[in-house]
Amino acid sequence: MSFPTWEVELALHARILRKDPVASKEVYLAFMDPISRVLQHELHCLPDDAYDSAVDAVLVYLRAPERYDDRKRLSTYLTHIAKRRAVDRKRSSQARTLREEKFVGKFELGRPNPKETMERSVEARDTVRMLEQSDLREKEHKLLEHMLQGEKSSRVLGKVLELKPMSDQQERQEVKRHKDRLLKKLVRIGKEDSDDKA
Amino acid sequence: MTKPEWLELAARRSKDEPWMLGHAFAKYRQLEGMSEEELAKELGCSVETLNWMSLCRRPESDHFKEQATAIAEEHGVNDRILRRVLGRLKIVEVFQDSSNDGSANQGGVLMAAQDREPDEEPQT
Protein backbone atom coordinates (compact mmCIF):
# COMPACT_ATOMS: atom_id res chain seq x y z
CA MET A 1 0.00 0.00 0.00
CA SER A 2 1.40 3.39 -1.00
CA PHE A 3 0.87 6.89 0.39
CA PRO A 4 -2.29 8.69 -0.69
CA THR A 5 -2.08 11.49 -3.23
CA TRP A 6 -1.61 15.07 -2.07
CA GLU A 7 -5.24 15.86 -2.90
CA VAL A 8 -6.45 12.98 -0.74
CA GLU A 9 -4.13 14.09 2.07
CA LEU A 10 -5.44 17.66 1.91
CA ALA A 11 -9.05 16.50 1.94
CA LEU A 12 -8.34 14.27 4.93
CA HIS A 13 -6.55 17.10 6.75
CA ALA A 14 -9.53 19.41 6.15
CA ARG A 15 -11.84 16.77 7.69
CA ILE A 16 -9.50 16.43 10.69
CA LEU A 17 -9.59 20.22 11.22
CA ARG A 18 -13.42 20.09 11.03
CA LYS A 19 -13.26 17.36 13.74
CA ASP A 20 -15.02 14.85 11.53
CA PRO A 21 -15.21 11.92 14.00
CA VAL A 22 -14.40 9.22 11.44
CA ALA A 23 -11.47 11.05 9.80
CA SER A 24 -8.97 10.00 12.48
CA LYS A 25 -9.62 6.34 11.67
CA GLU A 26 -9.00 7.13 8.02
CA VAL A 27 -5.65 8.73 8.86
CA TYR A 28 -4.61 5.40 10.40
CA LEU A 29 -5.89 3.53 7.37
CA ALA A 30 -4.10 5.80 4.92
CA PHE A 31 -0.73 6.11 6.64
CA MET A 32 0.00 3.24 9.02
CA ASP A 33 1.03 0.67 6.42
CA PRO A 34 3.20 2.88 4.19
CA ILE A 35 4.95 4.54 7.16
CA SER A 36 5.61 1.19 8.85
CA ARG A 37 7.05 -0.14 5.61
CA VAL A 38 9.42 2.82 5.28
CA LEU A 39 10.62 2.27 8.87
CA GLN A 40 11.17 -1.44 8.30
CA HIS A 41 13.01 -0.94 5.01
CA GLU A 42 15.03 2.19 5.69
CA LEU A 43 15.68 1.90 9.44
CA HIS A 44 15.44 -1.90 9.66
CA CYS A 45 12.89 -1.65 12.46
CA LEU A 46 11.12 -4.75 13.70
CA PRO A 47 7.42 -4.72 12.74
CA ASP A 48 6.24 -4.03 16.32
CA ASP A 49 8.63 -1.10 16.74
CA ALA A 50 7.67 0.23 13.31
CA TYR A 51 3.95 0.09 14.19
CA ASP A 52 4.55 1.75 17.56
CA SER A 53 6.49 4.60 15.93
CA ALA A 54 3.88 4.99 13.19
CA VAL A 55 1.12 5.20 15.83
CA ASP A 56 3.24 7.80 17.68
CA ALA A 57 3.38 9.90 14.51
CA VAL A 58 -0.34 9.62 13.80
CA LEU A 59 -1.17 10.59 17.39
CA VAL A 60 1.22 13.57 17.35
CA TYR A 61 -0.60 14.83 14.25
CA LEU A 62 -4.13 14.08 15.48
CA ARG A 63 -3.53 15.75 18.85
CA ALA A 64 -2.50 19.03 17.19
CA PRO A 65 -3.36 18.96 13.46
CA GLU A 66 -2.94 22.73 13.19
CA ARG A 67 0.82 22.29 13.65
CA TYR A 68 1.04 20.59 10.27
CA ASP A 69 1.87 23.03 7.47
CA ASP A 70 -0.26 21.93 4.52
CA ARG A 71 2.13 23.46 1.99
CA LYS A 72 4.11 20.27 2.51
CA ARG A 73 3.01 16.66 2.15
CA LEU A 74 1.25 15.15 5.16
CA SER A 75 2.97 11.84 4.38
CA THR A 76 6.38 13.56 4.64
CA TYR A 77 5.39 15.21 7.92
CA LEU A 78 4.17 11.94 9.46
CA THR A 79 7.07 9.85 8.17
CA HIS A 80 9.55 12.39 9.56
CA ILE A 81 7.98 12.15 13.04
CA ALA A 82 7.79 8.36 12.86
CA LYS A 83 11.47 8.09 11.85
CA ARG A 84 12.52 10.30 14.76
CA ARG A 85 10.46 8.19 17.16
CA ALA A 86 11.92 4.99 15.70
CA VAL A 87 15.47 6.28 16.13
CA ASP A 88 14.71 7.29 19.74
CA ARG A 89 13.19 3.87 20.35
CA LYS A 90 16.28 2.15 18.92
CA ARG A 91 18.62 4.29 21.02
CA SER A 92 16.78 3.62 24.25
CA SER A 93 16.52 -0.07 23.40
CA GLN A 94 20.28 -0.23 22.74
CA ALA A 95 21.03 1.62 25.97
CA ARG A 96 18.71 -0.76 27.84
CA THR A 97 20.39 -3.79 26.26
CA LEU A 98 23.80 -2.44 27.21
CA ARG A 99 22.70 -1.89 30.81
CA GLU A 100 21.21 -5.38 30.93
CA GLU A 101 24.34 -6.95 29.44
CA LYS A 102 26.51 -5.25 32.04
CA PHE A 103 24.18 -6.42 34.77
CA VAL A 104 23.76 -9.97 33.45
CA GLY A 105 27.53 -10.13 32.97
CA LYS A 106 27.91 -10.05 36.73
CA PHE A 107 26.02 -13.32 37.04
CA GLU A 108 26.40 -15.32 33.86
CA LEU A 109 29.14 -17.93 33.55
CA GLY A 110 29.95 -17.46 29.88
CA ARG A 111 32.04 -19.89 27.83
CA PRO A 112 33.97 -22.34 30.04
CA ASN A 113 37.68 -21.60 30.21
CA PRO A 114 39.71 -24.70 31.23
CA LYS A 115 41.97 -22.62 33.49
CA GLU A 116 39.09 -21.03 35.29
CA THR A 117 36.62 -23.91 35.36
CA MET A 118 37.17 -24.81 38.99
CA GLU A 119 37.14 -21.21 40.17
CA ARG A 120 34.01 -20.46 38.18
CA SER A 121 32.07 -23.46 39.41
CA VAL A 122 32.82 -22.34 42.95
CA GLU A 123 31.62 -18.84 42.01
CA ALA A 124 28.50 -20.30 40.40
CA ARG A 125 27.77 -22.46 43.44
CA ASP A 126 28.24 -19.45 45.71
CA THR A 127 26.02 -17.29 43.51
CA VAL A 128 23.24 -19.88 43.47
CA ARG A 129 23.56 -20.33 47.25
CA MET A 130 23.50 -16.56 47.71
CA LEU A 131 20.36 -16.21 45.61
CA GLU A 132 18.64 -19.14 47.32
CA GLN A 133 19.23 -17.58 50.71
CA SER A 134 18.23 -14.11 49.54
CA ASP A 135 14.86 -12.49 50.09
CA LEU A 136 14.07 -12.53 46.36
CA ARG A 137 10.41 -13.27 45.71
CA GLU A 138 9.33 -16.06 43.38
CA LYS A 139 8.46 -13.60 40.60
CA GLU A 140 11.89 -11.97 40.94
CA HIS A 141 13.56 -15.38 40.64
CA LYS A 142 11.55 -16.03 37.47
CA LEU A 143 12.37 -12.56 36.11
CA LEU A 144 16.08 -13.13 36.73
CA GLU A 145 15.91 -16.58 35.14
CA HIS A 146 14.33 -15.16 31.97
CA MET A 147 16.78 -12.27 31.84
CA LEU A 148 19.73 -14.65 32.21
CA GLN A 149 18.34 -16.62 29.29
CA GLY A 150 18.57 -13.43 27.24
CA GLU A 151 14.89 -12.49 27.23
CA LYS A 152 14.53 -8.76 26.51
CA SER A 153 10.92 -8.42 25.42
CA SER A 154 8.91 -6.28 27.85
CA ARG A 155 5.80 -8.20 26.84
CA VAL A 156 7.33 -11.57 27.80
CA LEU A 157 8.86 -10.20 31.01
CA GLY A 158 5.52 -8.54 31.82
CA LYS A 159 3.84 -11.94 31.58
CA VAL A 160 6.50 -13.44 33.85
CA LEU A 161 5.73 -10.70 36.36
CA GLU A 162 1.99 -11.36 35.89
CA LEU A 163 1.32 -7.69 35.20
CA LYS A 164 -2.31 -6.75 34.68
CA PRO A 165 -3.29 -5.60 31.15
CA MET A 166 -1.96 -2.10 30.39
CA SER A 167 -0.68 -0.02 27.48
CA ASP A 168 2.65 -1.00 25.90
CA GLN A 169 4.32 2.10 27.27
CA GLN A 170 3.05 1.48 30.79
CA GLU A 171 4.12 -2.16 30.52
CA ARG A 172 7.65 -1.16 29.49
CA GLN A 173 7.86 1.28 32.40
CA GLU A 174 6.50 -1.30 34.85
CA VAL A 175 8.93 -4.00 33.64
CA LYS A 176 11.79 -1.50 33.85
CA ARG A 177 10.76 -0.63 37.42
CA HIS A 178 10.84 -4.31 38.40
CA LYS A 179 14.22 -4.81 36.69
CA ASP A 180 15.70 -1.78 38.44
CA ARG A 181 14.40 -3.01 41.78
CA LEU A 182 15.80 -6.48 41.14
CA LEU A 183 19.17 -5.01 40.15
CA LYS A 184 19.28 -3.00 43.38
CA LYS A 185 18.46 -6.12 45.39
CA LEU A 186 21.16 -8.13 43.58
CA VAL A 187 23.72 -5.42 44.19
CA ARG A 188 22.73 -5.37 47.87
CA ILE A 189 22.91 -9.19 48.10
CA GLY A 190 26.34 -9.18 46.43
CA LYS A 191 27.55 -6.46 48.77
CA GLU A 192 26.28 -8.29 51.86
CA ASP A 193 27.99 -11.46 50.66
CA SER A 194 31.35 -9.76 50.12
CA ASP A 195 31.00 -8.06 53.54
CA ASP A 196 30.40 -11.51 55.07
CA LYS A 197 33.54 -12.87 53.41
CA ALA A 198 35.65 -9.91 54.50
CA MET B 1 -11.77 -4.50 5.18
CA THR B 2 -8.79 -6.77 5.96
CA LYS B 3 -7.68 -6.61 9.55
CA PRO B 4 -4.23 -4.99 9.64
CA GLU B 5 -1.57 -6.21 12.07
CA TRP B 6 -1.43 -2.82 13.80
CA LEU B 7 -5.16 -2.52 14.56
CA GLU B 8 -5.08 -3.92 18.10
CA LEU B 9 -2.00 -1.87 18.99
CA ALA B 10 -3.60 1.34 17.66
CA ALA B 11 -6.85 0.60 19.51
CA ARG B 12 -4.93 -0.11 22.73
CA ARG B 13 -3.00 3.17 22.40
CA SER B 14 -6.29 5.06 21.86
CA LYS B 15 -7.21 4.31 25.50
CA ASP B 16 -4.63 6.88 26.60
CA GLU B 17 -6.13 9.65 24.43
CA PRO B 18 -9.13 11.31 26.13
CA TRP B 19 -10.43 12.68 22.81
CA MET B 20 -10.64 9.23 21.24
CA LEU B 21 -13.55 6.83 21.33
CA GLY B 22 -11.20 4.07 22.53
CA HIS B 23 -10.70 6.04 25.74
CA ALA B 24 -14.47 6.36 26.21
CA PHE B 25 -15.00 2.65 25.57
CA ALA B 26 -12.26 1.76 28.09
CA LYS B 27 -13.86 4.03 30.72
CA TYR B 28 -17.31 2.61 30.05
CA ARG B 29 -16.01 -0.95 30.32
CA GLN B 30 -14.28 -0.11 33.59
CA LEU B 31 -17.48 1.49 34.91
CA GLU B 32 -19.64 -1.45 33.94
CA GLY B 33 -17.02 -4.12 34.70
CA MET B 34 -17.25 -5.34 31.11
CA SER B 35 -14.83 -7.17 28.84
CA GLU B 36 -14.20 -6.02 25.26
CA GLU B 37 -16.30 -8.93 24.05
CA GLU B 38 -19.21 -7.89 26.27
CA LEU B 39 -19.12 -4.30 25.07
CA ALA B 40 -18.95 -5.47 21.46
CA LYS B 41 -21.99 -7.65 22.16
CA GLU B 42 -23.88 -4.71 23.70
CA LEU B 43 -23.13 -2.66 20.59
CA GLY B 44 -24.02 -5.58 18.35
CA CYS B 45 -20.65 -5.74 16.61
CA SER B 46 -17.40 -7.72 16.61
CA VAL B 47 -14.34 -6.87 18.72
CA GLU B 48 -12.59 -5.94 15.48
CA THR B 49 -15.30 -3.37 14.69
CA LEU B 50 -14.99 -2.09 18.27
CA ASN B 51 -11.26 -1.62 17.62
CA TRP B 52 -11.94 0.30 14.41
CA MET B 53 -14.45 2.52 16.21
CA SER B 54 -11.87 3.14 18.95
CA LEU B 55 -9.77 5.03 16.39
CA CYS B 56 -12.54 7.59 15.85
CA ARG B 57 -12.87 10.93 17.60
CA ARG B 58 -15.24 10.88 20.55
CA PRO B 59 -18.42 12.84 19.68
CA GLU B 60 -18.51 16.29 21.26
CA SER B 61 -21.45 17.85 23.09
CA ASP B 62 -22.31 20.41 20.40
CA HIS B 63 -22.66 17.83 17.63
CA PHE B 64 -23.07 14.72 19.74
CA LYS B 65 -26.02 13.12 17.97
CA GLU B 66 -24.80 13.84 14.46
CA GLN B 67 -21.25 12.65 15.16
CA ALA B 68 -22.31 9.50 17.04
CA THR B 69 -24.65 8.65 14.16
CA ALA B 70 -21.84 9.14 11.63
CA ILE B 71 -19.60 6.73 13.56
CA ALA B 72 -22.39 4.19 13.98
CA GLU B 73 -23.30 4.30 10.28
CA GLU B 74 -19.67 3.95 9.21
CA HIS B 75 -19.33 0.79 11.29
CA GLY B 76 -22.77 -0.74 10.83
CA VAL B 77 -23.67 -0.29 14.50
CA ASN B 78 -27.05 0.75 15.93
CA ASP B 79 -26.66 4.49 16.55
CA ARG B 80 -29.21 4.53 19.40
CA ILE B 81 -27.19 1.95 21.33
CA LEU B 82 -23.92 3.79 20.70
CA ARG B 83 -25.50 7.07 21.85
CA ARG B 84 -26.92 5.35 24.92
CA VAL B 85 -23.49 3.96 25.87
CA LEU B 86 -21.74 7.31 25.37
CA GLY B 87 -24.59 9.24 27.00
CA ARG B 88 -24.46 7.08 30.11
CA LEU B 89 -20.69 7.53 30.31
CA LYS B 90 -21.05 11.29 29.93
CA ILE B 91 -23.55 11.48 32.78
CA VAL B 92 -21.15 9.61 35.06
CA GLU B 93 -18.27 11.89 34.01
CA VAL B 94 -20.34 14.99 34.73
CA PHE B 95 -21.20 13.67 38.18
CA GLN B 96 -17.57 12.75 38.81
CA ASP B 97 -16.47 16.25 37.76
CA SER B 98 -19.05 17.89 40.01
CA SER B 99 -18.06 15.76 42.99
CA ASN B 100 -14.39 16.50 42.32
CA ASP B 101 -14.84 20.27 42.36
CA GLY B 102 -17.48 20.04 45.10
CA SER B 103 -20.21 21.77 43.10
CA ALA B 104 -23.09 20.40 41.09
CA ASN B 105 -22.53 21.04 37.39
CA GLN B 106 -26.17 21.26 36.51
CA GLY B 107 -25.60 22.56 32.99
CA GLY B 108 -23.38 19.58 32.23
CA VAL B 109 -25.88 17.11 33.64
CA LEU B 110 -28.65 18.64 31.58
CA MET B 111 -26.53 18.51 28.44
CA ALA B 112 -25.71 14.86 29.07
CA ALA B 113 -29.34 14.12 29.87
CA GLN B 114 -30.39 15.61 26.54
CA ASP B 115 -28.23 13.04 24.78
CA ARG B 116 -30.18 10.20 26.34
CA GLU B 117 -32.78 8.35 24.41
CA PRO B 118 -36.32 9.61 25.08
CA ASP B 119 -37.51 6.12 26.03
CA GLU B 120 -34.59 5.48 28.39
CA GLU B 121 -35.36 5.29 32.09
CA PRO B 122 -33.14 7.42 34.30
CA GLN B 123 -30.48 5.45 36.17
CA THR B 124 -30.94 5.33 39.90
Tab-separated table of C-alpha atoms in Angstrom:
chain	number	residue	atom	x	y	z
A	1	MET	CA	0.000	0.000	0.000
A	2	SER	CA	1.397	3.394	-0.996
A	3	PHE	CA	0.872	6.887	0.391
A	4	PRO	CA	-2.290	8.687	-0.687
A	5	THR	CA	-2.083	11.487	-3.235
A	6	TRP	CA	-1.614	15.067	-2.066
A	7	GLU	CA	-5.244	15.856	-2.900
A	8	VAL	CA	-6.454	12.979	-0.737
A	9	GLU	CA	-4.131	14.087	2.067
A	10	LEU	CA	-5.440	17.662	1.913
A	11	ALA	CA	-9.051	16.499	1.940
A	12	LEU	CA	-8.344	14.271	4.930
A	13	HIS	CA	-6.552	17.099	6.745
A	14	ALA	CA	-9.531	19.405	6.147
A	15	ARG	CA	-11.837	16.775	7.693
A	16	ILE	CA	-9.504	16.434	10.691
A	17	LEU	CA	-9.590	20.215	11.219
A	18	ARG	CA	-13.417	20.085	11.034
A	19	LYS	CA	-13.261	17.358	13.742
A	20	ASP	CA	-15.024	14.850	11.529
A	21	PRO	CA	-15.207	11.923	14.000
A	22	VAL	CA	-14.398	9.219	11.436
A	23	ALA	CA	-11.474	11.049	9.796
A	24	SER	CA	-8.971	9.999	12.478
A	25	LYS	CA	-9.618	6.340	11.670
A	26	GLU	CA	-8.997	7.128	8.021
A	27	VAL	CA	-5.651	8.726	8.857
A	28	TYR	CA	-4.613	5.397	10.404
A	29	LEU	CA	-5.891	3.528	7.366
A	30	ALA	CA	-4.104	5.798	4.918
A	31	PHE	CA	-0.735	6.106	6.637
A	32	MET	CA	0.002	3.238	9.022
A	33	ASP	CA	1.034	0.666	6.417
A	34	PRO	CA	3.198	2.884	4.188
A	35	ILE	CA	4.954	4.540	7.157
A	36	SER	CA	5.608	1.186	8.854
A	37	ARG	CA	7.046	-0.145	5.606
A	38	VAL	CA	9.422	2.821	5.283
A	39	LEU	CA	10.617	2.265	8.867
A	40	GLN	CA	11.171	-1.438	8.301
A	41	HIS	CA	13.007	-0.935	5.008
A	42	GLU	CA	15.031	2.195	5.695
A	43	LEU	CA	15.676	1.897	9.439
A	44	HIS	CA	15.442	-1.903	9.663
A	45	CYS	CA	12.889	-1.646	12.461
A	46	LEU	CA	11.125	-4.751	13.700
A	47	PRO	CA	7.421	-4.718	12.741
A	48	ASP	CA	6.236	-4.034	16.325
A	49	ASP	CA	8.628	-1.103	16.735
A	50	ALA	CA	7.665	0.228	13.314
A	51	TYR	CA	3.954	0.092	14.187
A	52	ASP	CA	4.555	1.750	17.558
A	53	SER	CA	6.492	4.596	15.932
A	54	ALA	CA	3.878	4.994	13.187
A	55	VAL	CA	1.119	5.196	15.833
A	56	ASP	CA	3.243	7.803	17.677
A	57	ALA	CA	3.380	9.904	14.511
A	58	VAL	CA	-0.344	9.619	13.799
A	59	LEU	CA	-1.168	10.588	17.388
A	60	VAL	CA	1.218	13.569	17.346
A	61	TYR	CA	-0.604	14.830	14.252
A	62	LEU	CA	-4.133	14.082	15.481
A	63	ARG	CA	-3.533	15.752	18.854
A	64	ALA	CA	-2.505	19.028	17.189
A	65	PRO	CA	-3.356	18.959	13.455
A	66	GLU	CA	-2.936	22.733	13.189
A	67	ARG	CA	0.824	22.286	13.647
A	68	TYR	CA	1.041	20.590	10.267
A	69	ASP	CA	1.871	23.033	7.465
A	70	ASP	CA	-0.257	21.929	4.521
A	71	ARG	CA	2.132	23.456	1.989
A	72	LYS	CA	4.114	20.266	2.511
A	73	ARG	CA	3.006	16.664	2.148
A	74	LEU	CA	1.253	15.153	5.157
A	75	SER	CA	2.972	11.843	4.375
A	76	THR	CA	6.380	13.556	4.636
A	77	TYR	CA	5.392	15.209	7.920
A	78	LEU	CA	4.169	11.945	9.460
A	79	THR	CA	7.073	9.853	8.174
A	80	HIS	CA	9.552	12.388	9.564
A	81	ILE	CA	7.978	12.150	13.045
A	82	ALA	CA	7.795	8.357	12.857
A	83	LYS	CA	11.470	8.091	11.847
A	84	ARG	CA	12.516	10.303	14.760
A	85	ARG	CA	10.464	8.186	17.156
A	86	ALA	CA	11.917	4.986	15.697
A	87	VAL	CA	15.471	6.282	16.131
A	88	ASP	CA	14.708	7.293	19.745
A	89	ARG	CA	13.188	3.874	20.353
A	90	LYS	CA	16.283	2.150	18.924
A	91	ARG	CA	18.620	4.286	21.018
A	92	SER	CA	16.780	3.619	24.247
A	93	SER	CA	16.516	-0.072	23.404
A	94	GLN	CA	20.284	-0.232	22.738
A	95	ALA	CA	21.025	1.618	25.972
A	96	ARG	CA	18.714	-0.755	27.844
A	97	THR	CA	20.392	-3.794	26.260
A	98	LEU	CA	23.803	-2.445	27.211
A	99	ARG	CA	22.697	-1.887	30.809
A	100	GLU	CA	21.214	-5.382	30.934
A	101	GLU	CA	24.335	-6.947	29.439
A	102	LYS	CA	26.507	-5.248	32.043
A	103	PHE	CA	24.176	-6.418	34.772
A	104	VAL	CA	23.763	-9.965	33.454
A	105	GLY	CA	27.529	-10.134	32.968
A	106	LYS	CA	27.908	-10.053	36.730
A	107	PHE	CA	26.024	-13.322	37.037
A	108	GLU	CA	26.398	-15.324	33.864
A	109	LEU	CA	29.137	-17.930	33.553
A	110	GLY	CA	29.950	-17.462	29.882
A	111	ARG	CA	32.041	-19.887	27.833
A	112	PRO	CA	33.971	-22.340	30.036
A	113	ASN	CA	37.677	-21.598	30.215
A	114	PRO	CA	39.708	-24.696	31.234
A	115	LYS	CA	41.973	-22.620	33.489
A	116	GLU	CA	39.089	-21.033	35.294
A	117	THR	CA	36.621	-23.910	35.359
A	118	MET	CA	37.167	-24.808	38.992
A	119	GLU	CA	37.136	-21.205	40.168
A	120	ARG	CA	34.010	-20.461	38.179
A	121	SER	CA	32.071	-23.462	39.415
A	122	VAL	CA	32.819	-22.342	42.946
A	123	GLU	CA	31.621	-18.843	42.007
A	124	ALA	CA	28.499	-20.295	40.402
A	125	ARG	CA	27.768	-22.456	43.435
A	126	ASP	CA	28.242	-19.454	45.712
A	127	THR	CA	26.019	-17.288	43.508
A	128	VAL	CA	23.238	-19.877	43.475
A	129	ARG	CA	23.557	-20.333	47.254
A	130	MET	CA	23.503	-16.562	47.711
A	131	LEU	CA	20.359	-16.211	45.611
A	132	GLU	CA	18.637	-19.139	47.321
A	133	GLN	CA	19.226	-17.579	50.708
A	134	SER	CA	18.233	-14.111	49.535
A	135	ASP	CA	14.859	-12.495	50.090
A	136	LEU	CA	14.072	-12.532	46.356
A	137	ARG	CA	10.412	-13.270	45.709
A	138	GLU	CA	9.325	-16.061	43.379
A	139	LYS	CA	8.460	-13.601	40.600
A	140	GLU	CA	11.889	-11.971	40.940
A	141	HIS	CA	13.564	-15.381	40.639
A	142	LYS	CA	11.546	-16.026	37.469
A	143	LEU	CA	12.375	-12.560	36.111
A	144	LEU	CA	16.085	-13.128	36.728
A	145	GLU	CA	15.914	-16.576	35.142
A	146	HIS	CA	14.335	-15.161	31.968
A	147	MET	CA	16.783	-12.275	31.839
A	148	LEU	CA	19.727	-14.653	32.208
A	149	GLN	CA	18.339	-16.623	29.293
A	150	GLY	CA	18.572	-13.433	27.243
A	151	GLU	CA	14.890	-12.489	27.230
A	152	LYS	CA	14.531	-8.763	26.507
A	153	SER	CA	10.918	-8.421	25.417
A	154	SER	CA	8.906	-6.284	27.850
A	155	ARG	CA	5.796	-8.199	26.837
A	156	VAL	CA	7.325	-11.571	27.803
A	157	LEU	CA	8.856	-10.201	31.005
A	158	GLY	CA	5.517	-8.540	31.817
A	159	LYS	CA	3.837	-11.943	31.576
A	160	VAL	CA	6.499	-13.439	33.846
A	161	LEU	CA	5.726	-10.697	36.361
A	162	GLU	CA	1.989	-11.364	35.891
A	163	LEU	CA	1.323	-7.690	35.200
A	164	LYS	CA	-2.307	-6.747	34.679
A	165	PRO	CA	-3.288	-5.599	31.152
A	166	MET	CA	-1.964	-2.097	30.392
A	167	SER	CA	-0.680	-0.019	27.479
A	168	ASP	CA	2.651	-0.998	25.901
A	169	GLN	CA	4.325	2.103	27.275
A	170	GLN	CA	3.045	1.477	30.793
A	171	GLU	CA	4.123	-2.162	30.516
A	172	ARG	CA	7.647	-1.157	29.487
A	173	GLN	CA	7.856	1.280	32.401
A	174	GLU	CA	6.501	-1.297	34.846
A	175	VAL	CA	8.934	-4.000	33.639
A	176	LYS	CA	11.791	-1.498	33.849
A	177	ARG	CA	10.757	-0.628	37.420
A	178	HIS	CA	10.839	-4.309	38.396
A	179	LYS	CA	14.216	-4.814	36.687
A	180	ASP	CA	15.699	-1.776	38.439
A	181	ARG	CA	14.400	-3.006	41.782
A	182	LEU	CA	15.796	-6.484	41.137
A	183	LEU	CA	19.169	-5.015	40.148
A	184	LYS	CA	19.278	-2.999	43.376
A	185	LYS	CA	18.461	-6.116	45.390
A	186	LEU	CA	21.157	-8.128	43.585
A	187	VAL	CA	23.722	-5.415	44.186
A	188	ARG	CA	22.732	-5.373	47.874
A	189	ILE	CA	22.913	-9.192	48.102
A	190	GLY	CA	26.337	-9.179	46.426
A	191	LYS	CA	27.554	-6.457	48.774
A	192	GLU	CA	26.276	-8.287	51.856
A	193	ASP	CA	27.992	-11.462	50.659
A	194	SER	CA	31.350	-9.756	50.118
A	195	ASP	CA	31.000	-8.061	53.539
A	196	ASP	CA	30.396	-11.511	55.070
A	197	LYS	CA	33.537	-12.869	53.411
A	198	ALA	CA	35.650	-9.907	54.500
B	1	MET	CA	-11.769	-4.502	5.184
B	2	THR	CA	-8.788	-6.772	5.956
B	3	LYS	CA	-7.681	-6.607	9.554
B	4	PRO	CA	-4.234	-4.990	9.642
B	5	GLU	CA	-1.569	-6.213	12.065
B	6	TRP	CA	-1.431	-2.821	13.803
B	7	LEU	CA	-5.157	-2.521	14.564
B	8	GLU	CA	-5.080	-3.922	18.104
B	9	LEU	CA	-1.999	-1.867	18.992
B	10	ALA	CA	-3.600	1.337	17.664
B	11	ALA	CA	-6.852	0.596	19.514
B	12	ARG	CA	-4.928	-0.109	22.727
B	13	ARG	CA	-3.003	3.173	22.400
B	14	SER	CA	-6.290	5.056	21.858
B	15	LYS	CA	-7.210	4.314	25.500
B	16	ASP	CA	-4.635	6.884	26.602
B	17	GLU	CA	-6.130	9.655	24.435
B	18	PRO	CA	-9.132	11.309	26.134
B	19	TRP	CA	-10.433	12.683	22.807
B	20	MET	CA	-10.641	9.229	21.238
B	21	LEU	CA	-13.546	6.831	21.332
B	22	GLY	CA	-11.196	4.067	22.527
B	23	HIS	CA	-10.700	6.039	25.741
B	24	ALA	CA	-14.471	6.364	26.208
B	25	PHE	CA	-14.998	2.648	25.572
B	26	ALA	CA	-12.263	1.758	28.087
B	27	LYS	CA	-13.862	4.026	30.720
B	28	TYR	CA	-17.311	2.611	30.050
B	29	ARG	CA	-16.011	-0.950	30.322
B	30	GLN	CA	-14.284	-0.109	33.592
B	31	LEU	CA	-17.482	1.494	34.910
B	32	GLU	CA	-19.642	-1.451	33.943
B	33	GLY	CA	-17.016	-4.118	34.697
B	34	MET	CA	-17.247	-5.342	31.109
B	35	SER	CA	-14.825	-7.172	28.842
B	36	GLU	CA	-14.204	-6.019	25.258
B	37	GLU	CA	-16.304	-8.931	24.047
B	38	GLU	CA	-19.212	-7.894	26.274
B	39	LEU	CA	-19.117	-4.297	25.071
B	40	ALA	CA	-18.949	-5.471	21.461
B	41	LYS	CA	-21.989	-7.652	22.161
B	42	GLU	CA	-23.877	-4.710	23.697
B	43	LEU	CA	-23.130	-2.655	20.590
B	44	GLY	CA	-24.024	-5.576	18.350
B	45	CYS	CA	-20.646	-5.738	16.614
B	46	SER	CA	-17.395	-7.719	16.606
B	47	VAL	CA	-14.342	-6.866	18.723
B	48	GLU	CA	-12.591	-5.942	15.477
B	49	THR	CA	-15.300	-3.368	14.695
B	50	LEU	CA	-14.991	-2.087	18.266
B	51	ASN	CA	-11.257	-1.616	17.625
B	52	TRP	CA	-11.935	0.302	14.414
B	53	MET	CA	-14.450	2.523	16.205
B	54	SER	CA	-11.867	3.138	18.953
B	55	LEU	CA	-9.772	5.030	16.393
B	56	CYS	CA	-12.540	7.586	15.849
B	57	ARG	CA	-12.867	10.932	17.604
B	58	ARG	CA	-15.240	10.881	20.548
B	59	PRO	CA	-18.415	12.838	19.680
B	60	GLU	CA	-18.513	16.287	21.255
B	61	SER	CA	-21.451	17.846	23.094
B	62	ASP	CA	-22.314	20.407	20.402
B	63	HIS	CA	-22.659	17.827	17.632
B	64	PHE	CA	-23.071	14.722	19.743
B	65	LYS	CA	-26.023	13.122	17.972
B	66	GLU	CA	-24.796	13.844	14.457
B	67	GLN	CA	-21.249	12.645	15.163
B	68	ALA	CA	-22.309	9.498	17.039
B	69	THR	CA	-24.645	8.647	14.164
B	70	ALA	CA	-21.840	9.141	11.629
B	71	ILE	CA	-19.597	6.733	13.564
B	72	ALA	CA	-22.388	4.190	13.981
B	73	GLU	CA	-23.300	4.296	10.282
B	74	GLU	CA	-19.674	3.955	9.214
B	75	HIS	CA	-19.331	0.789	11.294
B	76	GLY	CA	-22.774	-0.744	10.832
B	77	VAL	CA	-23.670	-0.289	14.501
B	78	ASN	CA	-27.053	0.750	15.925
B	79	ASP	CA	-26.660	4.494	16.553
B	80	ARG	CA	-29.208	4.528	19.399
B	81	ILE	CA	-27.185	1.950	21.327
B	82	LEU	CA	-23.918	3.789	20.700
B	83	ARG	CA	-25.499	7.072	21.848
B	84	ARG	CA	-26.922	5.354	24.916
B	85	VAL	CA	-23.493	3.959	25.866
B	86	LEU	CA	-21.743	7.306	25.365
B	87	GLY	CA	-24.592	9.244	27.000
B	88	ARG	CA	-24.456	7.077	30.106
B	89	LEU	CA	-20.692	7.531	30.309
B	90	LYS	CA	-21.046	11.287	29.927
B	91	ILE	CA	-23.546	11.476	32.776
B	92	VAL	CA	-21.152	9.605	35.060
B	93	GLU	CA	-18.273	11.885	34.011
B	94	VAL	CA	-20.344	14.995	34.728
B	95	PHE	CA	-21.202	13.669	38.178
B	96	GLN	CA	-17.571	12.750	38.814
B	97	ASP	CA	-16.472	16.251	37.763
B	98	SER	CA	-19.046	17.891	40.008
B	99	SER	CA	-18.063	15.756	42.994
B	100	ASN	CA	-14.388	16.500	42.318
B	101	ASP	CA	-14.845	20.274	42.359
B	102	GLY	CA	-17.479	20.044	45.104
B	103	SER	CA	-20.214	21.766	43.097
B	104	ALA	CA	-23.090	20.400	41.089
B	105	ASN	CA	-22.529	21.039	37.392
B	106	GLN	CA	-26.166	21.259	36.507
B	107	GLY	CA	-25.603	22.559	32.991
B	108	GLY	CA	-23.379	19.581	32.230
B	109	VAL	CA	-25.879	17.107	33.640
B	110	LEU	CA	-28.651	18.640	31.576
B	111	MET	CA	-26.530	18.509	28.443
B	112	ALA	CA	-25.706	14.856	29.072
B	113	ALA	CA	-29.335	14.117	29.868
B	114	GLN	CA	-30.386	15.612	26.539
B	115	ASP	CA	-28.231	13.043	24.780
B	116	ARG	CA	-30.180	10.201	26.338
B	117	GLU	CA	-32.782	8.345	24.408
B	118	PRO	CA	-36.321	9.607	25.076
B	119	ASP	CA	-37.508	6.115	26.034
B	120	GLU	CA	-34.586	5.476	28.387
B	121	GLU	CA	-35.359	5.294	32.088
B	122	PRO	CA	-33.139	7.425	34.298
B	123	GLN	CA	-30.481	5.451	36.173
B	124	THR	CA	-30.940	5.333	39.904
